[in-house]
Every structure is written in structure tokens, then in C-alpha cells.
PDB file of C-alpha atoms in Angstrom:
ATOM      1  CA  MET S   1     -17.557   3.167   1.279  1.00 66.00           C
ATOM      2  CA  GLU S   2     -20.777   2.188  -0.499  1.00 78.00           C
ATOM      3  CA  GLN S   3     -20.537  -1.000  -2.417  1.00 81.00           C
ATOM      4  CA  GLY S   4     -21.490   0.746  -5.614  1.00 82.00           C
ATOM      5  CA  LYS S   5     -18.879   3.380  -5.258  1.00 85.00           C
ATOM      6  CA  GLN S   6     -16.210   0.713  -4.282  1.00 90.00           C
ATOM      7  CA  THR S   7     -16.994  -1.361  -7.443  1.00 91.00           C
ATOM      8  CA  GLU S   8     -16.879   1.728  -9.605  1.00 92.00           C
ATOM      9  CA  LEU S   9     -13.492   2.606  -8.062  1.00 94.00           C
ATOM     10  CA  GLU S  10     -11.980  -0.814  -8.511  1.00 94.00           C
ATOM     11  CA  GLN S  11     -13.141  -0.819 -12.120  1.00 96.00           C
ATOM     12  CA  VAL S  12     -11.014   2.236 -12.748  1.00 96.00           C
ATOM     13  CA  ILE S  13      -8.056   0.697 -10.982  1.00 97.00           C
ATOM     14  CA  LYS S  14      -8.241  -2.529 -12.871  1.00 95.00           C
ATOM     15  CA  SER S  15      -8.625  -0.808 -16.281  1.00 96.00           C
ATOM     16  CA  GLU S  16      -6.368   2.083 -15.963  1.00 95.00           C
ATOM     17  CA  TYR S  17      -4.013   1.490 -13.024  1.00 97.00           C
ATOM     18  CA  GLY S  18      -3.561  -2.373 -13.342  1.00 96.00           C
ATOM     19  CA  ASN S  19      -0.215  -2.469 -11.471  1.00 97.00           C
ATOM     20  CA  THR S  20      -1.801  -1.369  -8.223  1.00 98.00           C
ATOM     21  CA  ALA S  21      -0.831  -3.753  -5.287  1.00 98.00           C
ATOM     22  CA  GLY S  22      -2.858  -1.975  -2.516  1.00 98.00           C
ATOM     23  CA  LEU S  23      -4.772   0.960  -1.714  1.00 98.00           C
ATOM     24  CA  VAL S  24      -5.755   2.430   1.652  1.00 98.00           C
ATOM     25  CA  ILE S  25      -8.129   5.563   2.053  1.00 98.00           C
ATOM     26  CA  MET S  26      -8.400   7.229   5.554  1.00 97.00           C
ATOM     27  CA  LYS S  27     -10.547  10.024   6.319  1.00 97.00           C
ATOM     28  CA  ASP S  28     -10.549  11.799   9.734  1.00 96.00           C
ATOM     29  CA  GLY S  29      -8.380   8.984  11.203  1.00 96.00           C
ATOM     30  CA  GLU S  30     -10.759   6.258  10.056  1.00 96.00           C
ATOM     31  CA  THR S  31     -10.175   3.657   7.303  1.00 97.00           C
ATOM     32  CA  LEU S  32     -12.843   4.200   4.572  1.00 95.00           C
ATOM     33  CA  TYR S  33     -11.295   1.732   2.190  1.00 96.00           C
ATOM     34  CA  GLU S  34      -8.599  -0.958   2.042  1.00 97.00           C
ATOM     35  CA  SER S  35      -8.109  -3.375  -0.813  1.00 97.00           C
ATOM     36  CA  TYR S  36      -5.409  -5.307  -2.500  1.00 98.00           C
ATOM     37  CA  PHE S  37      -4.874  -6.391  -6.207  1.00 98.00           C
ATOM     38  CA  ASN S  38      -2.387  -8.559  -8.163  1.00 97.00           C
ATOM     39  CA  ASP S  39      -2.480 -11.428  -5.708  1.00 97.00           C
ATOM     40  CA  CYS S  40      -1.281  -9.126  -3.014  1.00 98.00           C
ATOM     41  CA  SER S  41      -2.557  -8.822   0.559  1.00 98.00           C
ATOM     42  CA  ALA S  42      -2.209  -6.865   3.750  1.00 98.00           C
ATOM     43  CA  GLU S  43       0.958  -8.879   4.466  1.00 98.00           C
ATOM     44  CA  SER S  44       2.657  -8.058   1.078  1.00 98.00           C
ATOM     45  CA  ARG S  45       5.443  -5.696   1.260  1.00 98.00           C
ATOM     46  CA  ILE S  46       6.302  -3.624  -1.893  1.00 98.00           C
ATOM     47  CA  HIS S  47       9.241  -1.644  -2.761  1.00 98.00           C
ATOM     48  CA  ILE S  48       8.125   1.950  -2.523  1.00 98.00           C
ATOM     49  CA  PHE S  49      11.030   3.450  -4.416  1.00 98.00           C
ATOM     50  CA  SER S  50      11.303   7.366  -3.904  1.00 98.00           C
ATOM     51  CA  VAL S  51       8.607   7.328  -1.133  1.00 98.00           C
ATOM     52  CA  THR S  52      11.597   6.278   0.884  1.00 98.00           C
ATOM     53  CA  LYS S  53      12.968   9.770   0.745  1.00 98.00           C
ATOM     54  CA  SER S  54       9.996  11.197   2.521  1.00 98.00           C
ATOM     55  CA  ILE S  55      10.399   8.589   5.269  1.00 98.00           C
ATOM     56  CA  LEU S  56      14.109   9.735   5.637  1.00 98.00           C
ATOM     57  CA  SER S  57      12.961  13.264   5.927  1.00 98.00           C
ATOM     58  CA  LEU S  58      10.865  12.274   8.992  1.00 98.00           C
ATOM     59  CA  LEU S  59      13.919  10.523  10.461  1.00 98.00           C
ATOM     60  CA  ILE S  60      16.167  13.665  10.007  1.00 98.00           C
ATOM     61  CA  GLY S  61      13.377  15.560  11.692  1.00 98.00           C
ATOM     62  CA  ILE S  62      13.372  13.059  14.625  1.00 98.00           C
ATOM     63  CA  ALA S  63      17.063  13.383  14.907  1.00 98.00           C
ATOM     64  CA  ILE S  64      16.962  17.122  15.137  1.00 98.00           C
ATOM     65  CA  ASP S  65      14.131  16.854  17.750  1.00 98.00           C
ATOM     66  CA  ARG S  66      16.375  14.624  19.835  1.00 98.00           C
ATOM     67  CA  GLY S  67      19.452  16.862  19.480  1.00 98.00           C
ATOM     68  CA  ALA S  68      21.473  14.291  17.518  1.00 98.00           C
ATOM     69  CA  ILE S  69      21.641  16.912  14.671  1.00 98.00           C
ATOM     70  CA  GLN S  70      21.800  20.508  15.405  1.00 98.00           C
ATOM     71  CA  SER S  71      19.620  21.878  12.535  1.00 98.00           C
ATOM     72  CA  VAL S  72      19.075  21.707   8.793  1.00 98.00           C
ATOM     73  CA  ASP S  73      21.579  24.468   8.389  1.00 98.00           C
ATOM     74  CA  GLN S  74      24.462  22.324   9.702  1.00 98.00           C
ATOM     75  CA  LYS S  75      27.144  21.849   7.160  1.00 98.00           C
ATOM     76  CA  VAL S  76      27.401  18.468   5.433  1.00 98.00           C
ATOM     77  CA  LEU S  77      31.206  18.446   5.883  1.00 97.00           C
ATOM     78  CA  ASP S  78      30.746  18.742   9.700  1.00 97.00           C
ATOM     79  CA  PHE S  79      29.846  15.070   9.549  1.00 98.00           C
ATOM     80  CA  PHE S  80      32.765  13.948   7.401  1.00 97.00           C
ATOM     81  CA  PRO S  81      35.974  15.459   9.094  1.00 95.00           C
ATOM     82  CA  GLU S  82      38.085  12.954   7.083  1.00 95.00           C
ATOM     83  CA  TYR S  83      36.895  14.523   3.711  1.00 93.00           C
ATOM     84  CA  GLU S  84      39.795  16.076   1.886  1.00 91.00           C
ATOM     85  CA  ILE S  85      38.844  19.255   0.076  1.00 89.00           C
ATOM     86  CA  GLU S  86      40.467  19.627  -3.218  1.00 84.00           C
ATOM     87  CA  GLU S  87      42.034  22.856  -4.346  1.00 80.00           C
ATOM     88  CA  GLY S  88      39.417  25.304  -5.772  1.00 77.00           C
ATOM     89  CA  GLU S  89      36.524  23.200  -4.351  1.00 82.00           C
ATOM     90  CA  LYS S  90      34.614  25.918  -2.621  1.00 84.00           C
ATOM     91  CA  SER S  91      30.985  25.115  -3.115  1.00 90.00           C
ATOM     92  CA  ILE S  92      31.015  21.817  -1.010  1.00 94.00           C
ATOM     93  CA  GLN S  93      31.898  23.865   1.945  1.00 93.00           C
ATOM     94  CA  LYS S  94      28.775  25.795   1.731  1.00 95.00           C
ATOM     95  CA  ILE S  95      26.347  22.744   1.305  1.00 97.00           C
ATOM     96  CA  THR S  96      24.099  22.021   4.248  1.00 98.00           C
ATOM     97  CA  ILE S  97      21.553  19.436   5.233  1.00 98.00           C
ATOM     98  CA  ARG S  98      18.892  21.801   4.070  1.00 98.00           C
ATOM     99  CA  HIS S  99      20.329  21.670   0.431  1.00 98.00           C
ATOM    100  CA  LEU S 100      20.285  17.884   0.493  1.00 98.00           C
ATOM    101  CA  LEU S 101      16.641  17.888   1.747  1.00 98.00           C
ATOM    102  CA  THR S 102      15.526  20.394  -0.831  1.00 98.00           C
ATOM    103  CA  MET S 103      17.407  19.029  -3.830  1.00 98.00           C
ATOM    104  CA  THR S 104      19.313  22.301  -4.122  1.00 98.00           C
ATOM    105  CA  ALA S 105      22.887  20.785  -3.720  1.00 97.00           C
ATOM    106  CA  PRO S 106      25.070  20.841  -6.805  1.00 96.00           C
ATOM    107  CA  PHE S 107      26.741  17.580  -7.971  1.00 95.00           C
ATOM    108  CA  LYS S 108      29.521  16.917 -10.426  1.00 93.00           C
ATOM    109  CA  PHE S 109      27.460  15.185 -13.041  1.00 91.00           C
ATOM    110  CA  GLU S 110      24.645  15.886 -15.442  1.00 87.00           C
ATOM    111  CA  GLU S 111      23.178  12.355 -15.569  1.00 89.00           C
ATOM    112  CA  GLU S 112      23.335  10.091 -12.545  1.00 92.00           C
ATOM    113  CA  PRO S 113      26.003   7.465 -12.733  1.00 95.00           C
ATOM    114  CA  TYR S 114      23.829   4.516 -11.930  1.00 93.00           C
ATOM    115  CA  VAL S 115      26.102   1.701 -12.819  1.00 93.00           C
ATOM    116  CA  GLU S 116      29.054   3.185 -10.933  1.00 96.00           C
ATOM    117  CA  TYR S 117      26.792   3.865  -7.898  1.00 96.00           C
ATOM    118  CA  PHE S 118      25.220   0.441  -7.663  1.00 95.00           C
ATOM    119  CA  THR S 119      28.454  -1.308  -8.013  1.00 94.00           C
ATOM    120  CA  SER S 120      30.198   0.681  -5.358  1.00 96.00           C
ATOM    121  CA  GLU S 121      30.534  -0.759  -1.838  1.00 96.00           C
ATOM    122  CA  ASP S 122      29.781   2.597  -0.165  1.00 97.00           C
ATOM    123  CA  TRP S 123      27.077   4.588  -1.664  1.00 97.00           C
ATOM    124  CA  ALA S 124      27.253   7.536   0.621  1.00 97.00           C
ATOM    125  CA  ALA S 125      30.987   7.891   0.096  1.00 96.00           C
ATOM    126  CA  PHE S 126      30.529   7.576  -3.715  1.00 96.00           C
ATOM    127  CA  ALA S 127      27.864  10.339  -3.560  1.00 96.00           C
ATOM    128  CA  LEU S 128      29.949  12.612  -1.364  1.00 96.00           C
ATOM    129  CA  LYS S 129      32.884  12.420  -3.892  1.00 94.00           C
ATOM    130  CA  LEU S 130      30.485  13.901  -6.503  1.00 95.00           C
ATOM    131  CA  LEU S 131      29.017  16.565  -4.234  1.00 96.00           C
ATOM    132  CA  GLY S 132      29.746  20.090  -5.202  1.00 94.00           C
ATOM    133  CA  GLY S 133      31.205  21.028  -8.648  1.00 86.00           C
ATOM    134  CA  LYS S 134      30.457  24.166 -10.763  1.00 85.00           C
ATOM    135  CA  GLY S 135      26.731  24.290 -10.176  1.00 86.00           C
ATOM    136  CA  ALA S 136      25.207  26.972  -7.965  1.00 92.00           C
ATOM    137  CA  VAL S 137      24.229  26.052  -4.452  1.00 95.00           C
ATOM    138  CA  GLY S 138      20.540  26.609  -4.010  1.00 96.00           C
ATOM    139  CA  GLU S 139      19.359  25.674  -7.510  1.00 95.00           C
ATOM    140  CA  PHE S 140      16.922  22.820  -7.680  1.00 97.00           C
ATOM    141  CA  ARG S 141      18.306  19.712  -9.290  1.00 94.00           C
ATOM    142  CA  TYR S 142      16.317  16.508  -8.728  1.00 95.00           C
ATOM    143  CA  ARG S 143      18.783  13.698  -7.962  1.00 93.00           C
ATOM    144  CA  PRO S 144      16.662  10.671  -7.088  1.00 93.00           C
ATOM    145  CA  ILE S 145      19.390   8.140  -6.472  1.00 94.00           C
ATOM    146  CA  VAL S 146      22.905   9.603  -6.160  1.00 93.00           C
ATOM    147  CA  GLY S 147      23.012  12.117  -3.417  1.00 93.00           C
ATOM    148  CA  PRO S 148      20.189  11.220  -0.861  1.00 97.00           C
ATOM    149  CA  ASP S 149      22.487   8.561   0.692  1.00 97.00           C
ATOM    150  CA  ILE S 150      24.616  11.318   2.060  1.00 98.00           C
ATOM    151  CA  LEU S 151      21.682  12.014   4.476  1.00 98.00           C
ATOM    152  CA  SER S 152      21.779   8.307   5.422  1.00 98.00           C
ATOM    153  CA  SER S 153      25.373   8.536   6.480  1.00 98.00           C
ATOM    154  CA  ILE S 154      24.797  11.850   8.278  1.00 98.00           C
ATOM    155  CA  LEU S 155      22.018  10.233  10.425  1.00 98.00           C
ATOM    156  CA  GLU S 156      24.150   7.213  11.181  1.00 98.00           C
ATOM    157  CA  ARG S 157      27.053   9.268  12.374  1.00 98.00           C
ATOM    158  CA  ALA S 158      24.860  11.621  14.302  1.00 98.00           C
ATOM    159  CA  ALA S 159      22.793   8.938  16.056  1.00 98.00           C
ATOM    160  CA  GLY S 160      25.453   6.444  16.382  1.00 98.00           C
ATOM    161  CA  VAL S 161      23.182   3.581  14.926  1.00 98.00           C
ATOM    162  CA  SER S 162      22.154   2.391  11.549  1.00 98.00           C
ATOM    163  CA  VAL S 163      19.272   4.233   9.888  1.00 98.00           C
ATOM    164  CA  LEU S 164      17.010   1.160  10.136  1.00 98.00           C
ATOM    165  CA  ALA S 165      17.669   0.737  13.935  1.00 98.00           C
ATOM    166  CA  PHE S 166      16.992   4.482  14.437  1.00 98.00           C
ATOM    167  CA  ALA S 167      13.813   4.151  12.394  1.00 98.00           C
ATOM    168  CA  LYS S 168      12.641   1.097  14.302  1.00 98.00           C
ATOM    169  CA  LYS S 169      13.120   2.690  17.528  1.00 98.00           C
ATOM    170  CA  HIS S 170      11.712   6.131  16.880  1.00 98.00           C
ATOM    171  CA  LEU S 171       9.180   5.722  14.011  1.00 98.00           C
ATOM    172  CA  PHE S 172       8.336   2.274  12.918  1.00 98.00           C
ATOM    173  CA  LEU S 173       7.767   0.434  16.261  1.00 98.00           C
ATOM    174  CA  PRO S 174       5.749   3.255  17.712  1.00 98.00           C
ATOM    175  CA  LEU S 175       3.478   3.221  14.575  1.00 98.00           C
ATOM    176  CA  GLY S 176       3.157  -0.580  14.496  1.00 98.00           C
ATOM    177  CA  ILE S 177       5.187  -0.771  11.323  1.00 98.00           C
ATOM    178  CA  THR S 178       7.505  -3.932  10.812  1.00 98.00           C
ATOM    179  CA  VAL S 179      10.619  -3.677   8.726  1.00 98.00           C
ATOM    180  CA  ASP S 180      12.552  -6.789   9.342  1.00 97.00           C
ATOM    181  CA  ARG S 181      16.172  -6.367   8.104  1.00 98.00           C
ATOM    182  CA  ASN S 182      18.760  -4.894   5.755  1.00 98.00           C
ATOM    183  CA  ILE S 183      18.602  -6.168   2.221  1.00 98.00           C
ATOM    184  CA  THR S 184      21.889  -6.446   0.208  1.00 97.00           C
ATOM    185  CA  PHE S 185      22.242  -7.550  -3.365  1.00 97.00           C
ATOM    186  CA  LYS S 186      24.966 -10.014  -4.806  1.00 94.00           C
ATOM    187  CA  SER S 187      23.985  -9.298  -8.312  1.00 94.00           C
ATOM    188  CA  GLN S 188      22.079  -7.158 -10.677  1.00 94.00           C
ATOM    189  CA  GLU S 189      19.510  -9.943 -11.203  1.00 96.00           C
ATOM    190  CA  GLU S 190      18.886  -9.917  -7.357  1.00 96.00           C
ATOM    191  CA  GLN S 191      18.265  -6.252  -7.496  1.00 96.00           C
ATOM    192  CA  PHE S 192      15.771  -6.421 -10.373  1.00 94.00           C
ATOM    193  CA  ALA S 193      14.038  -9.217  -8.745  1.00 96.00           C
ATOM    194  CA  PHE S 194      13.571  -7.189  -5.600  1.00 97.00           C
ATOM    195  CA  TYR S 195      11.778  -4.530  -7.718  1.00 94.00           C
ATOM    196  CA  GLU S 196       9.059  -7.012  -8.553  1.00 92.00           C
ATOM    197  CA  ALA S 197       8.886  -8.862  -5.181  1.00 97.00           C
ATOM    198  CA  THR S 198       5.938  -8.723  -2.927  1.00 97.00           C
ATOM    199  CA  THR S 199       7.258 -10.814   0.063  1.00 96.00           C
ATOM    200  CA  ILE S 200      10.643  -9.177   0.918  1.00 97.00           C
ATOM    201  CA  ASN S 201      10.292  -7.122   4.124  1.00 98.00           C
ATOM    202  CA  GLY S 202      13.300  -4.836   4.776  1.00 98.00           C
ATOM    203  CA  TRP S 203      15.296  -1.740   3.706  1.00 98.00           C
ATOM    204  CA  VAL S 204      17.990  -1.974   1.042  1.00 98.00           C
ATOM    205  CA  ALA S 205      21.575  -1.273   2.224  1.00 98.00           C
ATOM    206  CA  ASP S 206      25.010  -0.991   0.547  1.00 97.00           C
ATOM    207  CA  GLN S 207      27.796  -3.386   1.468  1.00 96.00           C
ATOM    208  CA  MET S 208      28.844  -1.279   4.380  1.00 96.00           C
ATOM    209  CA  GLY S 209      25.322  -1.519   5.913  1.00 97.00           C
ATOM    210  CA  THR S 210      24.166   1.986   5.239  1.00 98.00           C
ATOM    211  CA  ASN S 211      20.474   2.078   4.111  1.00 98.00           C
ATOM    212  CA  ALA S 212      19.563   3.635   0.903  1.00 98.00           C
ATOM    213  CA  ALA S 213      17.932   7.097   1.310  1.00 98.00           C
ATOM    214  CA  GLY S 214      16.445   7.636  -2.235  1.00 97.00           C
ATOM    215  CA  TRP S 215      14.839   4.204  -2.605  1.00 98.00           C
ATOM    216  CA  GLY S 216      14.933   0.632  -1.230  1.00 98.00           C
ATOM    217  CA  LEU S 217      12.269   0.385   1.688  1.00 98.00           C
ATOM    218  CA  THR S 218       9.407  -1.963   1.519  1.00 98.00           C
ATOM    219  CA  LEU S 219       6.078  -1.187   3.143  1.00 98.00           C
ATOM    220  CA  SER S 220       2.475  -1.974   2.872  1.00 98.00           C
ATOM    221  CA  PRO S 221      -0.127   0.661   2.044  1.00 98.00           C
ATOM    222  CA  MET S 222      -1.449   0.685   5.569  1.00 98.00           C
ATOM    223  CA  ASP S 223       2.147   1.379   6.705  1.00 98.00           C
ATOM    224  CA  MET S 224       2.306   4.232   4.503  1.00 98.00           C
ATOM    225  CA  ALA S 225      -1.073   5.523   5.538  1.00 98.00           C
ATOM    226  CA  LYS S 226       0.119   5.674   9.189  1.00 98.00           C
ATOM    227  CA  ILE S 227       3.011   7.949   8.002  1.00 98.00           C
ATOM    228  CA  GLY S 228       0.620  10.153   6.211  1.00 98.00           C
ATOM    229  CA  GLN S 229      -1.800  10.209   9.248  1.00 98.00           C
ATOM    230  CA  LEU S 230       1.201  11.656  11.347  1.00 98.00           C
ATOM    231  CA  TYR S 231       0.730  14.934   9.408  1.00 97.00           C
ATOM    232  CA  LEU S 232      -2.866  15.176  10.273  1.00 98.00           C
ATOM    233  CA  THR S 233      -2.283  14.526  13.939  1.00 98.00           C
ATOM    234  CA  LYS S 234       0.591  16.940  14.369  1.00 97.00           C
ATOM    235  CA  GLY S 235       3.000  14.223  14.949  1.00 98.00           C
ATOM    236  CA  VAL S 236       1.117  12.424  17.625  1.00 98.00           C
ATOM    237  CA  TRP S 237       0.371   8.741  17.628  1.00 97.00           C
ATOM    238  CA  LYS S 238      -1.573   6.960  20.425  1.00 95.00           C
ATOM    239  CA  GLU S 239      -1.014   9.936  22.669  1.00 96.00           C
ATOM    240  CA  LYS S 240       2.751   9.972  22.074  1.00 97.00           C
ATOM    241  CA  GLN S 241       4.559  12.825  20.312  1.00 98.00           C
ATOM    242  CA  ILE S 242       6.544  11.003  17.493  1.00 98.00           C
ATOM    243  CA  ILE S 243       7.896  14.084  15.857  1.00 98.00           C
ATOM    244  CA  SER S 244       7.581  17.912  16.397  1.00 98.00           C
ATOM    245  CA  PRO S 245       4.677  19.698  14.706  1.00 98.00           C
ATOM    246  CA  GLN S 246       7.240  22.365  13.564  1.00 98.00           C
ATOM    247  CA  TRP S 247       9.187  19.774  11.549  1.00 98.00           C
ATOM    248  CA  LEU S 248       5.978  18.567   9.856  1.00 98.00           C
ATOM    249  CA  ILE S 249       5.095  22.111   8.913  1.00 98.00           C
ATOM    250  CA  ASP S 250       8.524  22.761   7.738  1.00 98.00           C
ATOM    251  CA  SER S 251       8.794  19.677   5.537  1.00 98.00           C
ATOM    252  CA  ILE S 252       5.680  20.511   3.688  1.00 98.00           C
ATOM    253  CA  THR S 253       6.471  24.089   3.137  1.00 97.00           C
ATOM    254  CA  GLU S 254       7.931  25.142  -0.147  1.00 98.00           C
ATOM    255  CA  HIS S 255      11.691  25.435  -0.036  1.00 98.00           C
ATOM    256  CA  SER S 256      12.486  24.913  -3.803  1.00 98.00           C
ATOM    257  CA  ARG S 257      10.718  24.352  -7.085  1.00 97.00           C
ATOM    258  CA  TRP S 258      11.254  22.144  -9.961  1.00 96.00           C
ATOM    259  CA  GLN S 259      10.674  24.836 -12.665  1.00 93.00           C
ATOM    260  CA  GLU S 260      10.567  22.304 -15.529  1.00 91.00           C
ATOM    261  CA  MET S 261       7.639  20.525 -13.992  1.00 90.00           C
ATOM    262  CA  ASN S 262       6.375  23.478 -11.989  1.00 92.00           C
ATOM    263  CA  LEU S 263       6.311  21.353  -8.757  1.00 95.00           C
ATOM    264  CA  ALA S 264       7.015  22.813  -5.398  1.00 98.00           C
ATOM    265  CA  TYR S 265       9.282  20.899  -3.028  1.00 98.00           C
ATOM    266  CA  GLY S 266       9.637  20.756   0.806  1.00 98.00           C
ATOM    267  CA  TYR S 267      12.004  18.448   2.601  1.00 98.00           C
ATOM    268  CA  LEU S 268      11.906  15.445   0.397  1.00 98.00           C
ATOM    269  CA  TRP S 269       8.191  15.885   0.004  1.00 98.00           C
ATOM    270  CA  TRP S 270       6.211  17.094  -3.126  1.00 98.00           C
ATOM    271  CA  LEU S 271       3.842  19.953  -2.581  1.00 98.00           C
ATOM    272  CA  VAL S 272       0.845  19.317  -5.000  1.00 96.00           C
ATOM    273  CA  ASP S 273      -1.134  22.416  -4.070  1.00 93.00           C
ATOM    274  CA  GLU S 274      -1.792  24.625  -0.999  1.00 91.00           C
ATOM    275  CA  ASP S 275      -3.558  21.784   0.890  1.00 95.00           C
ATOM    276  CA  CYS S 276      -2.151  18.602  -0.667  1.00 97.00           C
ATOM    277  CA  HIS S 277       1.391  17.060  -0.196  1.00 97.00           C
ATOM    278  CA  ALA S 278       2.773  13.785  -1.471  1.00 98.00           C
ATOM    279  CA  ALA S 279       5.636  11.291  -1.135  1.00 98.00           C
ATOM    280  CA  MET S 280       5.844   9.750  -4.630  1.00 97.00           C
ATOM    281  CA  GLY S 281       7.772   6.723  -5.956  1.00 97.00           C
ATOM    282  CA  ASP S 282       8.172   5.110  -9.330  1.00 96.00           C
ATOM    283  CA  GLY S 283       5.395   2.814 -10.551  1.00 95.00           C
ATOM    284  CA  GLY S 284       2.583   4.624  -8.749  1.00 96.00           C
ATOM    285  CA  ASN S 285       3.635   4.405  -5.122  1.00 98.00           C
ATOM    286  CA  VAL S 286       2.326   7.298  -3.169  1.00 98.00           C
ATOM    287  CA  ILE S 287       1.350   8.790   0.196  1.00 98.00           C
ATOM    288  CA  TYR S 288      -1.092  11.610  -0.429  1.00 98.00           C
ATOM    289  CA  ILE S 289      -2.135  13.992   2.247  1.00 98.00           C
ATOM    290  CA  ASN S 290      -5.007  16.522   2.088  1.00 97.00           C
ATOM    291  CA  THR S 291      -4.771  18.559   5.154  1.00 96.00           C
ATOM    292  CA  LYS S 292      -7.924  20.539   4.456  1.00 95.00           C
ATOM    293  CA  LYS S 293     -10.039  17.478   3.947  1.00 96.00           C
ATOM    294  CA  ASN S 294      -8.293  15.495   6.713  1.00 97.00           C
ATOM    295  CA  LEU S 295      -7.686  12.678   4.090  1.00 98.00           C
ATOM    296  CA  VAL S 296      -4.811  10.285   3.518  1.00 98.00           C
ATOM    297  CA  VAL S 297      -4.444   7.838   0.491  1.00 98.00           C
ATOM    298  CA  ALA S 298      -1.648   5.452   0.340  1.00 98.00           C
ATOM    299  CA  SER S 299      -1.049   3.365  -2.744  1.00 98.00           C
ATOM    300  CA  THR S 300       1.488   0.672  -3.483  1.00 98.00           C
ATOM    301  CA  ALA S 301       2.186  -0.531  -6.979  1.00 98.00           C
ATOM    302  CA  LEU S 302       4.141  -3.112  -8.751  1.00 96.00           C
ATOM    303  CA  PHE S 303       6.860  -1.469 -10.868  1.00 92.00           C
ATOM    304  CA  VAL S 304       6.170  -0.716 -14.509  1.00 92.00           C
ATOM    305  CA  GLN S 305       7.697   1.862 -16.763  1.00 89.00           C
ATOM    306  CA  ASP S 306       5.814   5.049 -17.337  1.00 90.00           C
ATOM    307  CA  ALA S 307       2.992   4.310 -14.877  1.00 93.00           C
ATOM    308  CA  LYS S 308      -0.028   6.529 -14.842  1.00 94.00           C
ATOM    309  CA  ASP S 309       0.022   9.453 -12.544  1.00 94.00           C
ATOM    310  CA  ARG S 310      -1.561   8.616  -9.181  1.00 96.00           C
ATOM    311  CA  ILE S 311      -2.169  12.181  -8.166  1.00 96.00           C
ATOM    312  CA  THR S 312      -4.465  12.718 -11.100  1.00 95.00           C
ATOM    313  CA  PHE S 313      -6.150   9.303 -10.038  1.00 96.00           C
ATOM    314  CA  ILE S 314      -6.709  10.538  -6.535  1.00 97.00           C
ATOM    315  CA  LYS S 315      -8.044  13.974  -7.479  1.00 96.00           C
ATOM    316  CA  GLU S 316     -10.382  12.639 -10.072  1.00 95.00           C
ATOM    317  CA  HIS S 317     -11.538   9.234  -8.761  1.00 93.00           C
ATOM    318  CA  ILE S 318     -10.847   9.070  -4.953  1.00 95.00           C
ATOM    319  CA  GLU S 319     -11.635  12.583  -3.652  1.00 93.00           C
ATOM    320  CA  PRO S 320     -14.933  12.777  -5.223  1.00 88.00           C
ATOM    321  CA  PHE S 321     -15.901   9.435  -3.782  1.00 79.00           C
ATOM    322  CA  VAL S 322     -14.871  10.579  -0.357  1.00 84.00           C
ATOM    323  CA  SER S 323     -16.840  13.725  -0.611  1.00 71.00           C
ATOM    324  CA  GLU S 324     -19.903  11.747  -1.616  1.00 62.00           C
ATOM    325  CA  THR S 325     -19.425   9.077   1.114  1.00 59.00           C
ATOM    326  CA  VAL S 326     -19.059  11.342   4.122  1.00 53.00           C
TER     327      VAL S 326
END
């Protein structure tokens, strides 16, 4: 990227998106721009919040490719034979992996019970007890925290290893991504400190060792850019097929829609428009993929409340620069 364009872009970042930790822009598989802010570096690892969901989507796809999971239409309760169905509890028997991936599974709450969730030892079991209820199966309800962990437990039971171990073997190591260890919290203070940390490398897990599905993973923007690049290479990395092209297509195909925000949803991926798809996390963490322009933008950000929208930033300030540069 030309120096003048780079300076102009960084002025926008510092003035309007001041919590940015790192930014990577890749075009046609080449890195056009990589820079870090707020005393961060390429070695920094940032909590990417809900971007974690989209990584889990890839892992579910890999598990299906490998035959550990039959399909997205497999019933959730197939993986929990010990679950005791209460009298009159019919909806839970209909819920499939697809419903969890598309945020169309009903739960027995209107507002997520965060305190009870975080203080429970087994997050997946806690979520499973709240699955079902009177809501209609198939109706979009975005559940960012309580709910996705059921997918983590399904993956563990199907693969016979932890989510992190599965991810290391089949996704992270092939892509050259290092995620060191499970992270557990002894107190609320530790958890809040983690949100602001830049040097903790790992994936949050509950007291049972099950990795969180809706949050909790730390990555660098280059790590995230590699994930995005998989979508542009049809799942191939260094001549190795990491994940099937069909799963990638399915995961960024509209399966549900958040009517309130008029946002289409795939398999734990947001569909921005016909050509653009994104994994989005609180604070401004994002993996943005433009399949038409062969473009990937990955941004990590330090957590702040009500962070400015990064999709607007990318469309207004990055895509024009890229078009002028190439």
C-alpha cells in the first residue's frame, strides 16, 4: 500500500477506531497491509469474542468431513443420551445441529442468564437444560453466549477429544496458528482482566475443560486472516485440503435472518451482502471476506462498549484503498 494511502488509513483508525489492536489486509493471497496499534504487535493475542463462533463453525464442518458427525441434521439429543426429557417437552426433541448453527433453536429464557452461566461448572450442561421451551423451532434468536457451548460438547463427544485438541490438529497447526492452552477463571476479576489482556494465548474453558463456543478464543489478526483466506482458496492451504468446499459454501449461505437488524445468517457467520461475509465479535474484532474482490480484512480490537462498526469502516475506508492500490 502506498505510504500516503497508509498514512491516511491510519489517521482514520486512530481518530475513529482508537481501540484497534491490529489490522491485516490480504488481496489475492498477498498481504497488502499489516500494522499494530495500542502497544500491540504481531505476537499479541487478543480475545476475539464472537468471532470464536465462526471458528467453531469450521470445526463442526471438519468433523462432518471426517465422519465424526453425520450431518447438520443430526438431532442434538443424539449426543446426550443421558438427558431426561420432561413431560410435555417436545420441541427439544426436534432440535438439530443446524438449528444451533443458525441461531434458530428456542431456549427457555428471554434474556441470557449470564451470571448463572458464568458461575456454573459445566456451561454446556447449563445451556442444554435451557434448550427448548415454548418458542418455535426455526425462528431466529441470537444467543451469543448461552447456547453455542452445546456445539462444543457435541464436538467433544463426537471426536473423542477436546475442542482445542481437535482444532490444533485439524485447523490451527496446518495453518500455522498457535493456541497454547485452555484458560479457566477463578474469579470475575480474572475474567474481566482477560478481556483487556494482549499477552494471553489460549481458549477459555469451563471447569470441566470444555472450550467456550460463543467467545473465549485469542488470536492475532494474521491468524484471523488465514481463516478468512480458507474461504477464498476453497479450503486448501499449502496444497492440503483443510475443509471441504461444500461446507464453506453452505456456511456462508443464508439459512436464517435476524429481522430486527435485517442481517442474514449462515452457519455462525454473518452475511453482509451477496459477496461479503463476516465473523464479528464485540469491540470491533472481525474477519471480513469479499469473495468477488478476493479480499480478506482481519481486525483485532481491545474491548470497549459500543465500538464503532467495523463493516462500515472496511467498506468506506479499506475497500476503496485496495481498489486504488491494485
